[in-house]
PDB file of C-alpha atoms in Angstrom:
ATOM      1  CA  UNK A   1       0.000   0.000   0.000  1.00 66.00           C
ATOM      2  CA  UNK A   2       1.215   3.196  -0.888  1.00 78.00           C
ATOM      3  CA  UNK A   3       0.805   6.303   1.453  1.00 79.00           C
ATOM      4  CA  UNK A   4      -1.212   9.071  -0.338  1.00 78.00           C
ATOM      5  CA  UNK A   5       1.637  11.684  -0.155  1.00 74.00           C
ATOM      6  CA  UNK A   6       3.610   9.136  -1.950  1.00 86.00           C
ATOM      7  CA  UNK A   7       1.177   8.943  -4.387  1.00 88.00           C
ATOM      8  CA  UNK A   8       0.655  12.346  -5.304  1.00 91.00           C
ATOM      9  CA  UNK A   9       4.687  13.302  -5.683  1.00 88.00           C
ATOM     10  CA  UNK A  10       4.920  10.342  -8.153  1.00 92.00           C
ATOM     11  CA  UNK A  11       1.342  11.019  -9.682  1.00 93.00           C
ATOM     12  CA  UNK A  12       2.636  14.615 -10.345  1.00 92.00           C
ATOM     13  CA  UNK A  13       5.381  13.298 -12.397  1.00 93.00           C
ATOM     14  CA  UNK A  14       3.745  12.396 -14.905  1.00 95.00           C
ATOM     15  CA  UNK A  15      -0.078  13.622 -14.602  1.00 95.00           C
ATOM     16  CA  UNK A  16      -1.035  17.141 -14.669  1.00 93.00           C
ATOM     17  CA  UNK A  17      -4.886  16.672 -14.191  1.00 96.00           C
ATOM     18  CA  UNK A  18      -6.557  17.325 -10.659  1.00 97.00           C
ATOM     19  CA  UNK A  19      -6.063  15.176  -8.073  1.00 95.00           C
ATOM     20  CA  UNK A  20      -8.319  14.110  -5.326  1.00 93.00           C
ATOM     21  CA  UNK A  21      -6.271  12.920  -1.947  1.00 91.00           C
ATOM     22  CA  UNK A  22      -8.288  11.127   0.555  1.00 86.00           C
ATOM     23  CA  UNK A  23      -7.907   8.604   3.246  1.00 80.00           C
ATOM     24  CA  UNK A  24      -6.483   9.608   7.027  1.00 80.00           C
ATOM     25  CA  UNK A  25      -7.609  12.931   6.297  1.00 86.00           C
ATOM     26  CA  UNK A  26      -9.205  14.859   9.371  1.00 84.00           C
ATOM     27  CA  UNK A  27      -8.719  17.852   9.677  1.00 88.00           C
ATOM     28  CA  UNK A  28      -7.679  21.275   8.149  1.00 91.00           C
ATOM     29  CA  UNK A  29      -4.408  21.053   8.778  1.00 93.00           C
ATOM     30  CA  UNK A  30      -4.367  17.246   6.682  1.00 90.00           C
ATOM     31  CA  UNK A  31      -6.443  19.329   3.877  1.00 92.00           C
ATOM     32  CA  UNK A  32      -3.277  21.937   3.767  1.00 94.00           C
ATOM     33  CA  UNK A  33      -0.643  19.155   3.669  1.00 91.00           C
ATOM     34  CA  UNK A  34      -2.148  17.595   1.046  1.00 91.00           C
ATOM     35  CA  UNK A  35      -2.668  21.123  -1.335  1.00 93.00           C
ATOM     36  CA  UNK A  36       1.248  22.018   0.148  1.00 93.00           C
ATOM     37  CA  UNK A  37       2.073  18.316  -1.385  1.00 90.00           C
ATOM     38  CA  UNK A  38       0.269  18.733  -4.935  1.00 92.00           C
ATOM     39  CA  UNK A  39      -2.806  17.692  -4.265  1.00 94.00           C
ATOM     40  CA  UNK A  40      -6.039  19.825  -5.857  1.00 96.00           C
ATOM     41  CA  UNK A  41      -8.201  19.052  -2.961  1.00 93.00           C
ATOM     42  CA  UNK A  42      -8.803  16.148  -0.258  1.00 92.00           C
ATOM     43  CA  UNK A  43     -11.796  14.245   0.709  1.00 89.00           C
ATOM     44  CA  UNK A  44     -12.665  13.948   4.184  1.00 88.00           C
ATOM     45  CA  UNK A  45     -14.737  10.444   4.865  1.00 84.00           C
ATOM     46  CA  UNK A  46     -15.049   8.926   8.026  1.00 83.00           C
ATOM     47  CA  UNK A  47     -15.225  12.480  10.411  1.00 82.00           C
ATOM     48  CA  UNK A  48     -18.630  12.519   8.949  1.00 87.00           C
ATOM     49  CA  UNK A  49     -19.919   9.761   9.841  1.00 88.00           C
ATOM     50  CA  UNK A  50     -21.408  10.647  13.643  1.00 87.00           C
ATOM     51  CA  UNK A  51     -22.938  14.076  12.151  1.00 90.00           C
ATOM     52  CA  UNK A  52     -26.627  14.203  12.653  1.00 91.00           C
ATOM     53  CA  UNK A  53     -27.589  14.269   8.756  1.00 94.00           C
ATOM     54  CA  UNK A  54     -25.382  11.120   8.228  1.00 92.00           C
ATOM     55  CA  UNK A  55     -27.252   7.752   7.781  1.00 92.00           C
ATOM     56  CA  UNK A  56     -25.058   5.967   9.802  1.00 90.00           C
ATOM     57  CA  UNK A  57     -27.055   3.748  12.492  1.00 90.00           C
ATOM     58  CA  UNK A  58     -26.289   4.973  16.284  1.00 92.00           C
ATOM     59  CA  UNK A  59     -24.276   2.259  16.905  1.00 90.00           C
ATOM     60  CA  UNK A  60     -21.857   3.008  14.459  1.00 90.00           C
ATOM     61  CA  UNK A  61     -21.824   6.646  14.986  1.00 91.00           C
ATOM     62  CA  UNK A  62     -21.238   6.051  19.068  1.00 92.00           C
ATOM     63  CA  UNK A  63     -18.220   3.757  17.843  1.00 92.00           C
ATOM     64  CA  UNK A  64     -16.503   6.049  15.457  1.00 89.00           C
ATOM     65  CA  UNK A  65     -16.799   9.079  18.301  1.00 89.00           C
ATOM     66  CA  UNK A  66     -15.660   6.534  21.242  1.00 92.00           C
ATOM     67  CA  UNK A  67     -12.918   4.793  19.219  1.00 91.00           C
ATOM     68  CA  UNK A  68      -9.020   6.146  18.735  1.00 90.00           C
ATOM     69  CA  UNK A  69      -6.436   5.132  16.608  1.00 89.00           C
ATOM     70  CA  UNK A  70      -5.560   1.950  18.642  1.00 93.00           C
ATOM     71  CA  UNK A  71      -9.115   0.564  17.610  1.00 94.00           C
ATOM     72  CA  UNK A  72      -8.255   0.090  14.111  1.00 92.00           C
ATOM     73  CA  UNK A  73      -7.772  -3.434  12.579  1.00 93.00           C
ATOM     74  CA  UNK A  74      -6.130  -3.740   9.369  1.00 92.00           C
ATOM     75  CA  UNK A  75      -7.805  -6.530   7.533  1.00 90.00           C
ATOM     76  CA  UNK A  76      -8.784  -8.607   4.116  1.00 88.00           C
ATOM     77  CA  UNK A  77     -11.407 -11.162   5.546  1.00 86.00           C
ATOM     78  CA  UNK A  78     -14.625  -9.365   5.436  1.00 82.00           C
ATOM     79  CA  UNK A  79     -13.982  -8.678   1.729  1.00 80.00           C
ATOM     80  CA  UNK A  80     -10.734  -9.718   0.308  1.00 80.00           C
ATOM     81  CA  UNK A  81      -9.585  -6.211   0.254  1.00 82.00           C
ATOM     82  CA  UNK A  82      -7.328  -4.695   2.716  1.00 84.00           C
ATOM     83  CA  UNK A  83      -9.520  -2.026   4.731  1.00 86.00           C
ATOM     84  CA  UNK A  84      -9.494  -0.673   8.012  1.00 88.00           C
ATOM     85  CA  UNK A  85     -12.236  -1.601  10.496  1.00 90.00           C
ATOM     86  CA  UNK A  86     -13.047  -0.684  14.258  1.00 92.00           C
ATOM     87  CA  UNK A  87     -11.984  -3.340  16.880  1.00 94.00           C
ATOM     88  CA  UNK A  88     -15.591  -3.233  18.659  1.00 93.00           C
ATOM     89  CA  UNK A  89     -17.473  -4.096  15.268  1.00 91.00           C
ATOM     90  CA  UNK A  90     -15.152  -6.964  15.344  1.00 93.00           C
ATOM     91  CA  UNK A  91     -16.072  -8.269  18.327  1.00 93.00           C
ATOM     92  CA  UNK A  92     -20.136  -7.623  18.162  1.00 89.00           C
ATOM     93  CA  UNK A  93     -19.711  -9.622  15.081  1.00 89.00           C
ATOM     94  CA  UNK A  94     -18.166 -12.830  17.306  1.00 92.00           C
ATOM     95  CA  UNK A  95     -14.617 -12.760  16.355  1.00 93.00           C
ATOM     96  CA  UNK A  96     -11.003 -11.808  18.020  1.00 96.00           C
ATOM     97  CA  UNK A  97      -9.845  -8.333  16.302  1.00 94.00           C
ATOM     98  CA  UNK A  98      -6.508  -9.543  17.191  1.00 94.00           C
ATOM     99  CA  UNK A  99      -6.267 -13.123  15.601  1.00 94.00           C
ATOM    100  CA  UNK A 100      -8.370 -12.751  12.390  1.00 92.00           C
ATOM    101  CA  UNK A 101      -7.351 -15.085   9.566  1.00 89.00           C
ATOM    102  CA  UNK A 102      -6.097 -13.635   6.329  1.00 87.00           C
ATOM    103  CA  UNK A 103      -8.402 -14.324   3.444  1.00 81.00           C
ATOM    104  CA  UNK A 104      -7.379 -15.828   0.462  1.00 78.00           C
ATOM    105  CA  UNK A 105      -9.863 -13.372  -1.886  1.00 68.00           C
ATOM    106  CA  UNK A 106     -10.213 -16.198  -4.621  1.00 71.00           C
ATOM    107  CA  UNK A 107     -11.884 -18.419  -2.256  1.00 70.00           C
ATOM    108  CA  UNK A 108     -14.126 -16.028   0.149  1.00 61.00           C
ATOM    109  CA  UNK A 109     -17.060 -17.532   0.962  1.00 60.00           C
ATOM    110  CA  UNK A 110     -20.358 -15.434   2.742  1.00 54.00           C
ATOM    111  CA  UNK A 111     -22.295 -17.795   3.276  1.00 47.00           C
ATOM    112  CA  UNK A 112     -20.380 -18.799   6.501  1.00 46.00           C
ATOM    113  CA  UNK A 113     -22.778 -17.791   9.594  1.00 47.00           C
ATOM    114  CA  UNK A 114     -19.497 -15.821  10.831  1.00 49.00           C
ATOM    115  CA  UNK A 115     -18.514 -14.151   7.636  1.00 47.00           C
ATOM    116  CA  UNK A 116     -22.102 -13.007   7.367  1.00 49.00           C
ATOM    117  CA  UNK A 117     -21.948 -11.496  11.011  1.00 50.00           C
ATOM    118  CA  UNK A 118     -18.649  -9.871  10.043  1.00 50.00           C
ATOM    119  CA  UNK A 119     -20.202  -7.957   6.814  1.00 51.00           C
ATOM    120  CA  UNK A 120     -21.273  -5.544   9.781  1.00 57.00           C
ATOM    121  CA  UNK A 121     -17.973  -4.804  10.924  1.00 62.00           C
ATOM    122  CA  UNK A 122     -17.822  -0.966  10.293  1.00 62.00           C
ATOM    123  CA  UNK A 123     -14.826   0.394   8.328  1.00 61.00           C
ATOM    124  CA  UNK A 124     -12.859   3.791   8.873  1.00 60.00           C
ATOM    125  CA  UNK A 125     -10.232   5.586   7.435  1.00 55.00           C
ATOM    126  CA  UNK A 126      -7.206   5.496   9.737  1.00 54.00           C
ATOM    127  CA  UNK A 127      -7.611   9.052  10.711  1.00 53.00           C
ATOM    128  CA  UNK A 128      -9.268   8.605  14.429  1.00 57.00           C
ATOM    129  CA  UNK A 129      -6.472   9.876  16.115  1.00 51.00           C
ATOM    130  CA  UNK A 130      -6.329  13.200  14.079  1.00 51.00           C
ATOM    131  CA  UNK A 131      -9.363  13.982  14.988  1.00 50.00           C
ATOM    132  CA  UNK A 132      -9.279  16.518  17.620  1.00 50.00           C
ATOM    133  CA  UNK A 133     -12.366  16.727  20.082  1.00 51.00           C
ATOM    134  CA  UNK A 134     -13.233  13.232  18.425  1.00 46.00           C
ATOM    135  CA  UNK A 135     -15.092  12.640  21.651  1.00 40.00           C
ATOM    136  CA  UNK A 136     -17.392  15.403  21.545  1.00 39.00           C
ATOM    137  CA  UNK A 137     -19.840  13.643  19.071  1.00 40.00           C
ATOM    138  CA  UNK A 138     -21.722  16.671  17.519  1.00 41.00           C
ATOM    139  CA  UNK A 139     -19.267  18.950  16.408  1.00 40.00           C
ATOM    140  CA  UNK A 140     -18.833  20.275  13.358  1.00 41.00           C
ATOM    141  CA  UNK A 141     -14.881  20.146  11.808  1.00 41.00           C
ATOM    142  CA  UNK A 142     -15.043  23.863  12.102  1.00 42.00           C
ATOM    143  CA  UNK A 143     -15.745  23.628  15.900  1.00 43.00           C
ATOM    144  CA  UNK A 144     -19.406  24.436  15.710  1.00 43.00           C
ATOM    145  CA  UNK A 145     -22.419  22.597  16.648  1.00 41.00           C
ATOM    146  CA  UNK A 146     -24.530  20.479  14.477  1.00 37.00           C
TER     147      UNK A 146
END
């Protein structure tokens, strides 16, 4: 996996079309790293998740505000796709965060009562601990309240 600063330096070399950075962004201060890098503009993901007007269910929402950094698995089983996912989804779906198998994505099967359980285990960009005041579920990135 390459990180996205990475990306855009060597995307630069050779493309001079816009370019969209996302993933661990959080904040304004990620949003001006990655125009100082090259970048036209970044896409912020997961800090929206626990606003009001998001259709997130409450569970999820509660989770993303209440998790940090430390409560993010890096996995392929659910899909066969690296992705990042939150440690207490993990566990609500039955399973050990920290001894899950790694999928072979040729032979993933969903029909397995535990794989099905696990298609709820709720994904987020690893930018939790970026996130300041991510505990203070309501507030706006600007610091206002929603």
């Amino acid at each position: 996996m390459i990180s996205p600063f990475a990306f855009v330096a060597e995307t630069r070399q050779w493309f001079d079309g816009p370019i969209a950075l996302s993933g661990a962004i959080a904040n304004g201060h990620a949003i001006r790293a990655a125009r100082m890098l090259g970048a036209d503009f970044a896409y912020i993901g997961s800090a929206f998740i626990a606003t009001r007007e998001a259709n997130a269910v409450e569970g999820y929402k509660q989770m993303i505000t209440s998790s940090s950094a430390e409560d993010i698995v890096y996995s392929n089983l659910f899909t066969g796709v690296h992705g990042n996912y939150l440690k207490p989804s993990i566990m609500a779906a039955g399973m050990d965060p920290d001894n899950l198998p790694t999928s072979d994505p040729s032979k993933n099967e969903f029909r397995h009562r535990r794989l099905r359980r696990a298609r709820e285990a709720q994904g987020v960009e690893a930018d939790l601990g970026l996130r300041p005041g991510r505990r203070q579920r309501g507030r706006d990135l600007a610091g206002g309240r929603n």
